[in-house]
Structures are given as structure tokens and as C-alpha cells.
Amino acid sequence: LPGVVAFTIFWFMIVWLAVMEGGQGALVGLQPVDKDLYAQSHRRAFRNTKLAHEGDNMERFIVGRQFLVVLVVFVMNIMASATEDASVMNLSEGVTEIFLSSGVALILAA
């Protein structure tokens, strides 16, 4: 893939991952809250939590979300992996090997 495409997909995946994590946090955090408190002021949140908190939907959501997180992180890893023989700021081969080939640079960036 061209670098611009990989860069765009990588950042789209980061944003998508943040939305998934925030959505789960909101759904889990709103479980003990009385839905009548936000039924009129936040109608979309009310509809979402009403559906998610029915029966065992929350557990299903969390399991499905975990599979999606694994896929997103896998794609992010592919999009952000270094090209062969990459050189960054004329650093020595040892430093480049440690940071690029091992994936440490990606861990620090993501």
C-alpha cells in the first residue's frame, strides 16, 4: 500500500478504537444509573442503553467488541509496520533494529 493510504487507515483505526473503548465505558458506566434521569435530555443514549442493558446483550456486546478490538489492533500493526531497510534520522543500524524491527516505535506511538 502507498504510505498515505496506510497512514490514513492507521489513524482511522486509532479513532475507531477510541470510539469503541469510550462506547463500552459509557455503556458499562450507565448500567447502575436510572434511565429516567437521561431519557428526555439524551434520547439517543437512552435508546442505546435500553437495548444494550436488556437481558444478556451487554455480555454479548463486550465479547463482540473484544474480537473487533483484536482485528483493529492487527490492522493497525500491519499499517504501521516499518518497510524493509528503513532508516530514521540516520540512526545507527542497532537503534533502528531495536525500535523499528521489534515494534517498539509502534508501541510508543500507539
PDB file of N, CA and C in Angstrom:
ATOM      1  N   LEU A   1       0.832  -1.200   0.000  1.00  0.00           N
ATOM      2  CA  LEU A   1       0.000   0.000   0.000  1.00  0.00           C
ATOM      3  C   LEU A   1       0.868   1.251   0.000  1.00  0.00           C
ATOM      4  N   PRO A   2       0.403   2.289  -0.657  1.00  0.00           N
ATOM      5  CA  PRO A   2       1.136   3.562  -0.572  1.00  0.00           C
ATOM      6  C   PRO A   2       1.138   4.086   0.864  1.00  0.00           C
ATOM      7  N   GLY A   3       2.169   4.807   1.212  1.00  0.00           N
ATOM      8  CA  GLY A   3       2.310   5.307   2.571  1.00  0.00           C
ATOM      9  C   GLY A   3       1.143   6.165   3.034  1.00  0.00           C
ATOM     10  N   VAL A   4       0.606   6.985   2.138  1.00  0.00           N
ATOM     11  CA  VAL A   4      -0.510   7.868   2.511  1.00  0.00           C
ATOM     12  C   VAL A   4      -1.746   7.048   2.863  1.00  0.00           C
ATOM     13  N   VAL A   5      -1.996   5.992   2.121  1.00  0.00           N
ATOM     14  CA  VAL A   5      -3.154   5.135   2.397  1.00  0.00           C
ATOM     15  C   VAL A   5      -2.972   4.420   3.733  1.00  0.00           C
ATOM     16  N   ALA A   6      -1.798   3.865   3.961  1.00  0.00           N
ATOM     17  CA  ALA A   6      -1.526   3.180   5.228  1.00  0.00           C
ATOM     18  C   ALA A   6      -1.637   4.146   6.400  1.00  0.00           C
ATOM     19  N   PHE A   7      -1.127   5.363   6.235  1.00  0.00           N
ATOM     20  CA  PHE A   7      -1.204   6.388   7.278  1.00  0.00           C
ATOM     21  C   PHE A   7      -2.656   6.726   7.597  1.00  0.00           C
ATOM     22  N   THR A   8      -3.475   6.896   6.559  1.00  0.00           N
ATOM     23  CA  THR A   8      -4.891   7.229   6.748  1.00  0.00           C
ATOM     24  C   THR A   8      -5.632   6.091   7.437  1.00  0.00           C
ATOM     25  N   ILE A   9      -5.407   4.869   6.989  1.00  0.00           N
ATOM     26  CA  ILE A   9      -6.069   3.713   7.604  1.00  0.00           C
ATOM     27  C   ILE A   9      -5.633   3.568   9.058  1.00  0.00           C
ATOM     28  N   PHE A  10      -4.351   3.766   9.329  1.00  0.00           N
ATOM     29  CA  PHE A  10      -3.839   3.661  10.694  1.00  0.00           C
ATOM     30  C   PHE A  10      -4.560   4.636  11.618  1.00  0.00           C
ATOM     31  N   TRP A  11      -4.663   5.896  11.222  1.00  0.00           N
ATOM     32  CA  TRP A  11      -5.301   6.886  12.097  1.00  0.00           C
ATOM     33  C   TRP A  11      -6.801   6.681  12.185  1.00  0.00           C
ATOM     34  N   PHE A  12      -7.424   6.192  11.115  1.00  0.00           N
ATOM     35  CA  PHE A  12      -8.844   5.844  11.192  1.00  0.00           C
ATOM     36  C   PHE A  12      -9.052   4.738  12.224  1.00  0.00           C
ATOM     37  N   MET A  13      -8.164   3.755  12.229  1.00  0.00           N
ATOM     38  CA  MET A  13      -8.265   2.657  13.189  1.00  0.00           C
ATOM     39  C   MET A  13      -8.058   3.137  14.624  1.00  0.00           C
ATOM     40  N   ILE A  14      -7.148   4.078  14.823  1.00  0.00           N
ATOM     41  CA  ILE A  14      -6.932   4.621  16.173  1.00  0.00           C
ATOM     42  C   ILE A  14      -8.199   5.317  16.662  1.00  0.00           C
ATOM     43  N   VAL A  15      -8.810   6.123  15.793  1.00  0.00           N
ATOM     44  CA  VAL A  15     -10.044   6.828  16.180  1.00  0.00           C
ATOM     45  C   VAL A  15     -11.152   5.822  16.440  1.00  0.00           C
ATOM     46  N   TRP A  16     -11.272   4.812  15.585  1.00  0.00           N
ATOM     47  CA  TRP A  16     -12.317   3.800  15.758  1.00  0.00           C
ATOM     48  C   TRP A  16     -12.119   3.047  17.078  1.00  0.00           C
ATOM     49  N   LEU A  17     -10.880   2.724  17.398  1.00  0.00           N
ATOM     50  CA  LEU A  17     -10.581   2.047  18.659  1.00  0.00           C
ATOM     51  C   LEU A  17     -10.974   2.923  19.850  1.00  0.00           C
ATOM     52  N   ALA A  18     -10.696   4.210  19.766  1.00  0.00           N
ATOM     53  CA  ALA A  18     -11.069   5.126  20.848  1.00  0.00           C
ATOM     54  C   ALA A  18     -12.585   5.203  21.006  1.00  0.00           C
ATOM     55  N   VAL A  19     -13.308   5.217  19.900  1.00  0.00           N
ATOM     56  CA  VAL A  19     -14.774   5.254  19.960  1.00  0.00           C
ATOM     57  C   VAL A  19     -15.317   3.969  20.578  1.00  0.00           C
ATOM     58  N   MET A  20     -14.745   2.826  20.197  1.00  0.00           N
ATOM     59  CA  MET A  20     -15.199   1.557  20.780  1.00  0.00           C
ATOM     60  C   MET A  20     -14.946   1.510  22.280  1.00  0.00           C
ATOM     61  N   GLU A  21     -13.767   1.934  22.698  1.00  0.00           N
ATOM     62  CA  GLU A  21     -13.439   1.909  24.123  1.00  0.00           C
ATOM     63  C   GLU A  21     -14.326   2.880  24.896  1.00  0.00           C
ATOM     64  N   GLY A  22     -14.540   4.060  24.344  1.00  0.00           N
ATOM     65  CA  GLY A  22     -15.408   5.033  25.003  1.00  0.00           C
ATOM     66  C   GLY A  22     -16.845   4.566  25.069  1.00  0.00           C
ATOM     67  N   GLY A  23     -17.314   3.929  24.002  1.00  0.00           N
ATOM     68  CA  GLY A  23     -18.680   3.402  23.993  1.00  0.00           C
ATOM     69  C   GLY A  23     -18.885   2.329  25.037  1.00  0.00           C
ATOM     70  N   GLN A  24     -17.918   1.449  25.166  1.00  0.00           N
ATOM     71  CA  GLN A  24     -18.037   0.412  26.188  1.00  0.00           C
ATOM     72  C   GLN A  24     -18.008   1.028  27.579  1.00  0.00           C
ATOM     73  N   GLY A  25     -17.120   1.977  27.789  1.00  0.00           N
ATOM     74  CA  GLY A  25     -17.053   2.641  29.095  1.00  0.00           C
ATOM     75  C   GLY A  25     -18.356   3.326  29.449  1.00  0.00           C
ATOM     76  N   ALA A  26     -18.968   3.962  28.467  1.00  0.00           N
ATOM     77  CA  ALA A  26     -20.240   4.641  28.707  1.00  0.00           C
ATOM     78  C   ALA A  26     -21.344   3.635  29.015  1.00  0.00           C
ATOM     79  N   LEU A  27     -21.413   2.554  28.247  1.00  0.00           N
ATOM     80  CA  LEU A  27     -22.465   1.557  28.479  1.00  0.00           C
ATOM     81  C   LEU A  27     -22.308   0.875  29.832  1.00  0.00           C
ATOM     82  N   VAL A  28     -21.078   0.548  30.188  1.00  0.00           N
ATOM     83  CA  VAL A  28     -20.843  -0.089  31.486  1.00  0.00           C
ATOM     84  C   VAL A  28     -21.109   0.904  32.613  1.00  0.00           C
ATOM     85  N   GLY A  29     -20.673   2.144  32.427  1.00  0.00           N
ATOM     86  CA  GLY A  29     -20.867   3.154  33.459  1.00  0.00           C
ATOM     87  C   GLY A  29     -22.315   3.533  33.683  1.00  0.00           C
ATOM     88  N   LEU A  30     -23.132   3.419  32.641  1.00  0.00           N
ATOM     89  CA  LEU A  30     -24.539   3.800  32.769  1.00  0.00           C
ATOM     90  C   LEU A  30     -25.430   2.664  33.260  1.00  0.00           C
ATOM     91  N   GLN A  31     -24.898   1.475  33.452  1.00  0.00           N
ATOM     92  CA  GLN A  31     -25.725   0.360  33.918  1.00  0.00           C
ATOM     93  C   GLN A  31     -26.425   0.651  35.239  1.00  0.00           C
ATOM     94  N   PRO A  32     -25.733   1.157  36.258  1.00  0.00           N
ATOM     95  CA  PRO A  32     -26.427   1.371  37.537  1.00  0.00           C
ATOM     96  C   PRO A  32     -27.245   2.665  37.594  1.00  0.00           C
ATOM     97  N   VAL A  33     -27.149   3.516  36.572  1.00  0.00           N
ATOM     98  CA  VAL A  33     -27.837   4.809  36.588  1.00  0.00           C
ATOM     99  C   VAL A  33     -29.275   4.626  36.119  1.00  0.00           C
ATOM    100  N   ASP A  34     -30.197   5.279  36.807  1.00  0.00           N
ATOM    101  CA  ASP A  34     -31.611   5.226  36.434  1.00  0.00           C
ATOM    102  C   ASP A  34     -31.791   5.878  35.065  1.00  0.00           C
ATOM    103  N   LYS A  35     -32.362   5.142  34.136  1.00  0.00           N
ATOM    104  CA  LYS A  35     -32.502   5.626  32.764  1.00  0.00           C
ATOM    105  C   LYS A  35     -33.440   6.825  32.648  1.00  0.00           C
ATOM    106  N   ASP A  36     -34.345   6.991  33.599  1.00  0.00           N
ATOM    107  CA  ASP A  36     -35.262   8.129  33.556  1.00  0.00           C
ATOM    108  C   ASP A  36     -34.524   9.457  33.728  1.00  0.00           C
ATOM    109  N   LEU A  37     -33.338   9.421  34.319  1.00  0.00           N
ATOM    110  CA  LEU A  37     -32.569  10.651  34.525  1.00  0.00           C
ATOM    111  C   LEU A  37     -32.114  11.281  33.209  1.00  0.00           C
ATOM    112  N   TYR A  38     -31.894  10.462  32.189  1.00  0.00           N
ATOM    113  CA  TYR A  38     -31.416  10.999  30.914  1.00  0.00           C
ATOM    114  C   TYR A  38     -32.311  10.628  29.730  1.00  0.00           C
ATOM    115  N   ALA A  39     -33.504  10.125  30.007  1.00  0.00           N
ATOM    116  CA  ALA A  39     -34.406   9.693  28.928  1.00  0.00           C
ATOM    117  C   ALA A  39     -34.832  10.855  28.037  1.00  0.00           C
ATOM    118  N   GLN A  40     -35.063  12.018  28.604  1.00  0.00           N
ATOM    119  CA  GLN A  40     -35.507  13.168  27.815  1.00  0.00           C
ATOM    120  C   GLN A  40     -34.340  13.997  27.282  1.00  0.00           C
ATOM    121  N   SER A  41     -33.306  14.150  28.071  1.00  0.00           N
ATOM    122  CA  SER A  41     -32.199  15.022  27.663  1.00  0.00           C
ATOM    123  C   SER A  41     -31.229  14.348  26.689  1.00  0.00           C
ATOM    124  N   HIS A  42     -31.087  13.040  26.773  1.00  0.00           N
ATOM    125  CA  HIS A  42     -30.152  12.303  25.919  1.00  0.00           C
ATOM    126  C   HIS A  42     -30.882  11.096  25.327  1.00  0.00           C
ATOM    127  N   ARG A  43     -31.725  11.362  24.363  1.00  0.00           N
ATOM    128  CA  ARG A  43     -32.597  10.311  23.811  1.00  0.00           C
ATOM    129  C   ARG A  43     -31.819   9.188  23.132  1.00  0.00           C
ATOM    130  N   ARG A  44     -30.785   9.540  22.402  1.00  0.00           N
ATOM    131  CA  ARG A  44     -30.004   8.503  21.707  1.00  0.00           C
ATOM    132  C   ARG A  44     -29.305   7.596  22.719  1.00  0.00           C
ATOM    133  N   ALA A  45     -28.739   8.181  23.762  1.00  0.00           N
ATOM    134  CA  ALA A  45     -28.097   7.380  24.811  1.00  0.00           C
ATOM    135  C   ALA A  45     -29.131   6.496  25.501  1.00  0.00           C
ATOM    136  N   PHE A  46     -30.322   7.028  25.704  1.00  0.00           N
ATOM    137  CA  PHE A  46     -31.390   6.244  26.333  1.00  0.00           C
ATOM    138  C   PHE A  46     -31.753   5.036  25.474  1.00  0.00           C
ATOM    139  N   ARG A  47     -31.917   5.251  24.171  1.00  0.00           N
ATOM    140  CA  ARG A  47     -32.266   4.132  23.276  1.00  0.00           C
ATOM    141  C   ARG A  47     -31.148   3.086  23.241  1.00  0.00           C
ATOM    142  N   ASN A  48     -29.909   3.551  23.175  1.00  0.00           N
ATOM    143  CA  ASN A  48     -28.778   2.612  23.133  1.00  0.00           C
ATOM    144  C   ASN A  48     -28.655   1.806  24.417  1.00  0.00           C
ATOM    145  N   THR A  49     -28.747   2.478  25.560  1.00  0.00           N
ATOM    146  CA  THR A  49     -28.601   1.757  26.825  1.00  0.00           C
ATOM    147  C   THR A  49     -29.791   0.849  27.083  1.00  0.00           C
ATOM    148  N   LYS A  50     -30.969   1.264  26.648  1.00  0.00           N
ATOM    149  CA  LYS A  50     -32.153   0.414  26.818  1.00  0.00           C
ATOM    150  C   LYS A  50     -31.955  -0.913  26.081  1.00  0.00           C
ATOM    151  N   LEU A  51     -31.426  -0.843  24.876  1.00  0.00           N
ATOM    152  CA  LEU A  51     -31.175  -2.054  24.091  1.00  0.00           C
ATOM    153  C   LEU A  51     -29.999  -2.857  24.663  1.00  0.00           C
ATOM    154  N   ALA A  52     -28.915  -2.176  25.009  1.00  0.00           N
ATOM    155  CA  ALA A  52     -27.711  -2.876  25.474  1.00  0.00           C
ATOM    156  C   ALA A  52     -27.903  -3.535  26.831  1.00  0.00           C
ATOM    157  N   HIS A  53     -28.727  -2.950  27.676  1.00  0.00           N
ATOM    158  CA  HIS A  53     -28.890  -3.472  29.035  1.00  0.00           C
ATOM    159  C   HIS A  53     -30.019  -4.487  29.162  1.00  0.00           C
ATOM    160  N   GLU A  54     -30.633  -4.861  28.047  1.00  0.00           N
ATOM    161  CA  GLU A  54     -31.690  -5.882  28.054  1.00  0.00           C
ATOM    162  C   GLU A  54     -31.065  -7.270  28.083  1.00  0.00           C
ATOM    163  N   GLY A  55     -31.514  -8.100  28.969  1.00  0.00           N
ATOM    164  CA  GLY A  55     -31.055  -9.497  29.011  1.00  0.00           C
ATOM    165  C   GLY A  55     -29.543  -9.608  29.087  1.00  0.00           C
ATOM    166  N   ASP A  56     -28.982 -10.470  28.224  1.00  0.00           N
ATOM    167  CA  ASP A  56     -27.526 -10.653  28.222  1.00  0.00           C
ATOM    168  C   ASP A  56     -26.861  -9.929  27.050  1.00  0.00           C
ATOM    169  N   ASN A  57     -27.513  -8.879  26.561  1.00  0.00           N
ATOM    170  CA  ASN A  57     -26.945  -8.117  25.444  1.00  0.00           C
ATOM    171  C   ASN A  57     -25.606  -7.473  25.789  1.00  0.00           C
ATOM    172  N   MET A  58     -25.450  -7.041  27.034  1.00  0.00           N
ATOM    173  CA  MET A  58     -24.205  -6.372  27.421  1.00  0.00           C
ATOM    174  C   MET A  58     -23.019  -7.328  27.326  1.00  0.00           C
ATOM    175  N   GLU A  59     -23.197  -8.549  27.796  1.00  0.00           N
ATOM    176  CA  GLU A  59     -22.123  -9.536  27.712  1.00  0.00           C
ATOM    177  C   GLU A  59     -21.798  -9.851  26.254  1.00  0.00           C
ATOM    178  N   ARG A  60     -22.823  -9.963  25.433  1.00  0.00           N
ATOM    179  CA  ARG A  60     -22.608 -10.222  24.008  1.00  0.00           C
ATOM    180  C   ARG A  60     -21.864  -9.062  23.355  1.00  0.00           C
ATOM    181  N   PHE A  61     -22.238  -7.846  23.722  1.00  0.00           N
ATOM    182  CA  PHE A  61     -21.572  -6.661  23.184  1.00  0.00           C
ATOM    183  C   PHE A  61     -20.092  -6.666  23.550  1.00  0.00           C
ATOM    184  N   ILE A  62     -19.791  -6.964  24.800  1.00  0.00           N
ATOM    185  CA  ILE A  62     -18.398  -6.934  25.259  1.00  0.00           C
ATOM    186  C   ILE A  62     -17.566  -7.998  24.545  1.00  0.00           C
ATOM    187  N   VAL A  63     -18.114  -9.191  24.382  1.00  0.00           N
ATOM    188  CA  VAL A  63     -17.381 -10.258  23.682  1.00  0.00           C
ATOM    189  C   VAL A  63     -17.166  -9.884  22.214  1.00  0.00           C
ATOM    190  N   GLY A  64     -18.200  -9.399  21.551  1.00  0.00           N
ATOM    191  CA  GLY A  64     -18.067  -8.990  20.154  1.00  0.00           C
ATOM    192  C   GLY A  64     -17.094  -7.843  19.978  1.00  0.00           C
ATOM    193  N   ARG A  65     -17.126  -6.909  20.912  1.00  0.00           N
ATOM    194  CA  ARG A  65     -16.224  -5.773  20.878  1.00  0.00           C
ATOM    195  C   ARG A  65     -14.774  -6.224  21.022  1.00  0.00           C
ATOM    196  N   GLN A  66     -14.534  -7.235  21.851  1.00  0.00           N
ATOM    197  CA  GLN A  66     -13.175  -7.743  22.025  1.00  0.00           C
ATOM    198  C   GLN A  66     -12.625  -8.312  20.720  1.00  0.00           C
ATOM    199  N   PHE A  67     -13.447  -9.054  19.993  1.00  0.00           N
ATOM    200  CA  PHE A  67     -12.997  -9.581  18.702  1.00  0.00           C
ATOM    201  C   PHE A  67     -12.687  -8.438  17.739  1.00  0.00           C
ATOM    202  N   LEU A  68     -13.521  -7.406  17.755  1.00  0.00           N
ATOM    203  CA  LEU A  68     -13.296  -6.263  16.881  1.00  0.00           C
ATOM    204  C   LEU A  68     -12.030  -5.507  17.274  1.00  0.00           C
ATOM    205  N   VAL A  69     -11.764  -5.384  18.561  1.00  0.00           N
ATOM    206  CA  VAL A  69     -10.542  -4.720  19.029  1.00  0.00           C
ATOM    207  C   VAL A  69      -9.316  -5.490  18.545  1.00  0.00           C
ATOM    208  N   VAL A  70      -9.355  -6.805  18.616  1.00  0.00           N
ATOM    209  CA  VAL A  70      -8.228  -7.616  18.129  1.00  0.00           C
ATOM    210  C   VAL A  70      -8.008  -7.367  16.640  1.00  0.00           C
ATOM    211  N   LEU A  71      -9.079  -7.330  15.863  1.00  0.00           N
ATOM    212  CA  LEU A  71      -8.963  -7.072  14.428  1.00  0.00           C
ATOM    213  C   LEU A  71      -8.384  -5.685  14.168  1.00  0.00           C
ATOM    214  N   VAL A  72      -8.883  -4.685  14.873  1.00  0.00           N
ATOM    215  CA  VAL A  72      -8.414  -3.312  14.675  1.00  0.00           C
ATOM    216  C   VAL A  72      -6.931  -3.192  15.021  1.00  0.00           C
ATOM    217  N   VAL A  73      -6.513  -3.774  16.131  1.00  0.00           N
ATOM    218  CA  VAL A  73      -5.101  -3.704  16.526  1.00  0.00           C
ATOM    219  C   VAL A  73      -4.229  -4.458  15.520  1.00  0.00           C
ATOM    220  N   PHE A  74      -4.717  -5.572  15.008  1.00  0.00           N
ATOM    221  CA  PHE A  74      -3.982  -6.328  13.990  1.00  0.00           C
ATOM    222  C   PHE A  74      -3.786  -5.478  12.732  1.00  0.00           C
ATOM    223  N   VAL A  75      -4.851  -4.821  12.271  1.00  0.00           N
ATOM    224  CA  VAL A  75      -4.751  -3.977  11.074  1.00  0.00           C
ATOM    225  C   VAL A  75      -3.834  -2.779  11.339  1.00  0.00           C
ATOM    226  N   MET A  76      -3.933  -2.196  12.541  1.00  0.00           N
ATOM    227  CA  MET A  76      -3.039  -1.086  12.887  1.00  0.00           C
ATOM    228  C   MET A  76      -1.583  -1.529  12.832  1.00  0.00           C
ATOM    229  N   ASN A  77      -1.303  -2.724  13.317  1.00  0.00           N
ATOM    230  CA  ASN A  77       0.061  -3.244  13.294  1.00  0.00           C
ATOM    231  C   ASN A  77       0.562  -3.403  11.864  1.00  0.00           C
ATOM    232  N   ILE A  78      -0.296  -3.895  10.991  1.00  0.00           N
ATOM    233  CA  ILE A  78       0.097  -4.062   9.589  1.00  0.00           C
ATOM    234  C   ILE A  78       0.338  -2.703   8.933  1.00  0.00           C
ATOM    235  N   MET A  79      -0.550  -1.749   9.177  1.00  0.00           N
ATOM    236  CA  MET A  79      -0.441  -0.438   8.536  1.00  0.00           C
ATOM    237  C   MET A  79       0.767   0.357   9.033  1.00  0.00           C
ATOM    238  N   ALA A  80       1.169   0.137  10.272  1.00  0.00           N
ATOM    239  CA  ALA A  80       2.247   0.943  10.851  1.00  0.00           C
ATOM    240  C   ALA A  80       3.588   0.224  10.886  1.00  0.00           C
ATOM    241  N   SER A  81       3.651  -0.977  10.339  1.00  0.00           N
ATOM    242  CA  SER A  81       4.933  -1.690  10.364  1.00  0.00           C
ATOM    243  C   SER A  81       5.934  -0.992   9.442  1.00  0.00           C
ATOM    244  N   ALA A  82       7.185  -1.067   9.813  1.00  0.00           N
ATOM    245  CA  ALA A  82       8.242  -0.388   9.055  1.00  0.00           C
ATOM    246  C   ALA A  82       8.534  -1.136   7.763  1.00  0.00           C
ATOM    247  N   THR A  83       8.896  -0.385   6.746  1.00  0.00           N
ATOM    248  CA  THR A  83       9.299  -1.004   5.490  1.00  0.00           C
ATOM    249  C   THR A  83      10.701  -1.585   5.658  1.00  0.00           C
ATOM    250  N   GLU A  84      11.042  -2.510   4.802  1.00  0.00           N
ATOM    251  CA  GLU A  84      12.364  -3.131   4.893  1.00  0.00           C
ATOM    252  C   GLU A  84      13.443  -2.091   4.627  1.00  0.00           C
ATOM    253  N   ASP A  85      14.533  -2.210   5.327  1.00  0.00           N
ATOM    254  CA  ASP A  85      15.686  -1.310   5.192  1.00  0.00           C
ATOM    255  C   ASP A  85      15.324   0.151   5.455  1.00  0.00           C
ATOM    256  N   ALA A  86      14.383   0.385   6.364  1.00  0.00           N
ATOM    257  CA  ALA A  86      14.003   1.754   6.711  1.00  0.00           C
ATOM    258  C   ALA A  86      15.092   2.384   7.562  1.00  0.00           C
ATOM    259  N   SER A  87      15.306   3.659   7.350  1.00  0.00           N
ATOM    260  CA  SER A  87      16.290   4.403   8.133  1.00  0.00           C
ATOM    261  C   SER A  87      15.619   5.676   8.625  1.00  0.00           C
ATOM    262  N   VAL A  88      15.708   5.906   9.921  1.00  0.00           N
ATOM    263  CA  VAL A  88      15.067   7.078  10.505  1.00  0.00           C
ATOM    264  C   VAL A  88      16.137   8.007  11.045  1.00  0.00           C
ATOM    265  N   MET A  89      16.163   9.216  10.552  1.00  0.00           N
ATOM    266  CA  MET A  89      17.078  10.268  11.025  1.00  0.00           C
ATOM    267  C   MET A  89      18.527   9.794  11.093  1.00  0.00           C
ATOM    268  N   ASN A  90      18.921   8.941  10.167  1.00  0.00           N
ATOM    269  CA  ASN A  90      20.298   8.430  10.093  1.00  0.00           C
ATOM    270  C   ASN A  90      20.782   7.813  11.403  1.00  0.00           C
ATOM    271  N   LEU A  91      19.884   7.168  12.128  1.00  0.00           N
ATOM    272  CA  LEU A  91      20.266   6.473  13.356  1.00  0.00           C
ATOM    273  C   LEU A  91      21.048   5.220  12.994  1.00  0.00           C
ATOM    274  N   SER A  92      21.813   4.732  13.927  1.00  0.00           N
ATOM    275  CA  SER A  92      22.624   3.541  13.663  1.00  0.00           C
ATOM    276  C   SER A  92      21.723   2.331  13.402  1.00  0.00           C
ATOM    277  N   GLU A  93      22.316   1.323  12.794  1.00  0.00           N
ATOM    278  CA  GLU A  93      21.557   0.116  12.456  1.00  0.00           C
ATOM    279  C   GLU A  93      21.015  -0.571  13.703  1.00  0.00           C
ATOM    280  N   GLY A  94      21.775  -0.563  14.788  1.00  0.00           N
ATOM    281  CA  GLY A  94      21.331  -1.186  16.039  1.00  0.00           C
ATOM    282  C   GLY A  94      20.108  -0.503  16.621  1.00  0.00           C
ATOM    283  N   VAL A  95      20.123   0.822  16.650  1.00  0.00           N
ATOM    284  CA  VAL A  95      18.975   1.577  17.175  1.00  0.00           C
ATOM    285  C   VAL A  95      17.755   1.359  16.284  1.00  0.00           C
ATOM    286  N   THR A  96      17.965   1.388  14.977  1.00  0.00           N
ATOM    287  CA  THR A  96      16.862   1.153  14.046  1.00  0.00           C
ATOM    288  C   THR A  96      16.283  -0.238  14.245  1.00  0.00           C
ATOM    289  N   GLU A  97      17.147  -1.225  14.426  1.00  0.00           N
ATOM    290  CA  GLU A  97      16.687  -2.605  14.649  1.00  0.00           C
ATOM    291  C   GLU A  97      15.859  -2.698  15.926  1.00  0.00           C
ATOM    292  N   ILE A  98      16.309  -2.050  16.985  1.00  0.00           N
ATOM    293  CA  ILE A  98      15.598  -2.106  18.268  1.00  0.00           C
ATOM    294  C   ILE A  98      14.225  -1.460  18.155  1.00  0.00           C
ATOM    295  N   PHE A  99      14.170  -0.278  17.568  1.00  0.00           N
ATOM    296  CA  PHE A  99      12.914   0.464  17.569  1.00  0.00           C
ATOM    297  C   PHE A  99      11.971   0.087  16.432  1.00  0.00           C
ATOM    298  N   LEU A 100      12.464  -0.115  15.231  1.00  0.00           N
ATOM    299  CA  LEU A 100      11.568  -0.386  14.107  1.00  0.00           C
ATOM    300  C   LEU A 100      11.254  -1.864  13.937  1.00  0.00           C
ATOM    301  N   SER A 101      12.260  -2.694  13.892  1.00  0.00           N
ATOM    302  CA  SER A 101      12.030  -4.113  13.623  1.00  0.00           C
ATOM    303  C   SER A 101      11.310  -4.816  14.761  1.00  0.00           C
ATOM    304  N   SER A 102      11.573  -4.398  15.987  1.00  0.00           N
ATOM    305  CA  SER A 102      10.929  -5.059  17.125  1.00  0.00           C
ATOM    306  C   SER A 102       9.522  -4.540  17.386  1.00  0.00           C
ATOM    307  N   GLY A 103       9.176  -3.384  16.824  1.00  0.00           N
ATOM    308  CA  GLY A 103       7.846  -2.829  17.041  1.00  0.00           C
ATOM    309  C   GLY A 103       7.757  -1.868  18.212  1.00  0.00           C
ATOM    310  N   VAL A 104       8.881  -1.563  18.848  1.00  0.00           N
ATOM    311  CA  VAL A 104       8.869  -0.653  19.998  1.00  0.00           C
ATOM    312  C   VAL A 104       8.375   0.730  19.581  1.00  0.00           C
ATOM    313  N   ALA A 105       8.761   1.195  18.399  1.00  0.00           N
ATOM    314  CA  ALA A 105       8.319   2.513  17.934  1.00  0.00           C
ATOM    315  C   ALA A 105       6.801   2.557  17.799  1.00  0.00           C
ATOM    316  N   LEU A 106       6.206   1.484  17.308  1.00  0.00           N
ATOM    317  CA  LEU A 106       4.750   1.432  17.174  1.00  0.00           C
ATOM    318  C   LEU A 106       4.081   1.410  18.536  1.00  0.00           C
ATOM    319  N   ILE A 107       4.651   0.686  19.469  1.00  0.00           N
ATOM    320  CA  ILE A 107       4.093   0.640  20.821  1.00  0.00           C
ATOM    321  C   ILE A 107       4.116   2.028  21.443  1.00  0.00           C
ATOM    322  N   LEU A 108       5.217   2.742  21.269  1.00  0.00           N
ATOM    323  CA  LEU A 108       5.333   4.088  21.829  1.00  0.00           C
ATOM    324  C   LEU A 108       4.395   5.072  21.140  1.00  0.00           C
ATOM    325  N   ALA A 109       4.160   4.890  19.830  1.00  0.00           N
ATOM    326  CA  ALA A 109       3.289   5.812  19.087  1.00  0.00           C
ATOM    327  C   ALA A 109       1.818   5.551  19.372  1.00  0.00           C
ATOM    328  N   ALA A 110       1.448   4.303  19.481  1.00  0.00           N
ATOM    329  CA  ALA A 110       0.032   3.980  19.673  1.00  0.00           C
ATOM    330  C   ALA A 110      -0.266   3.958  21.137  1.00  0.00           C
TER     331      ALA A 110
END
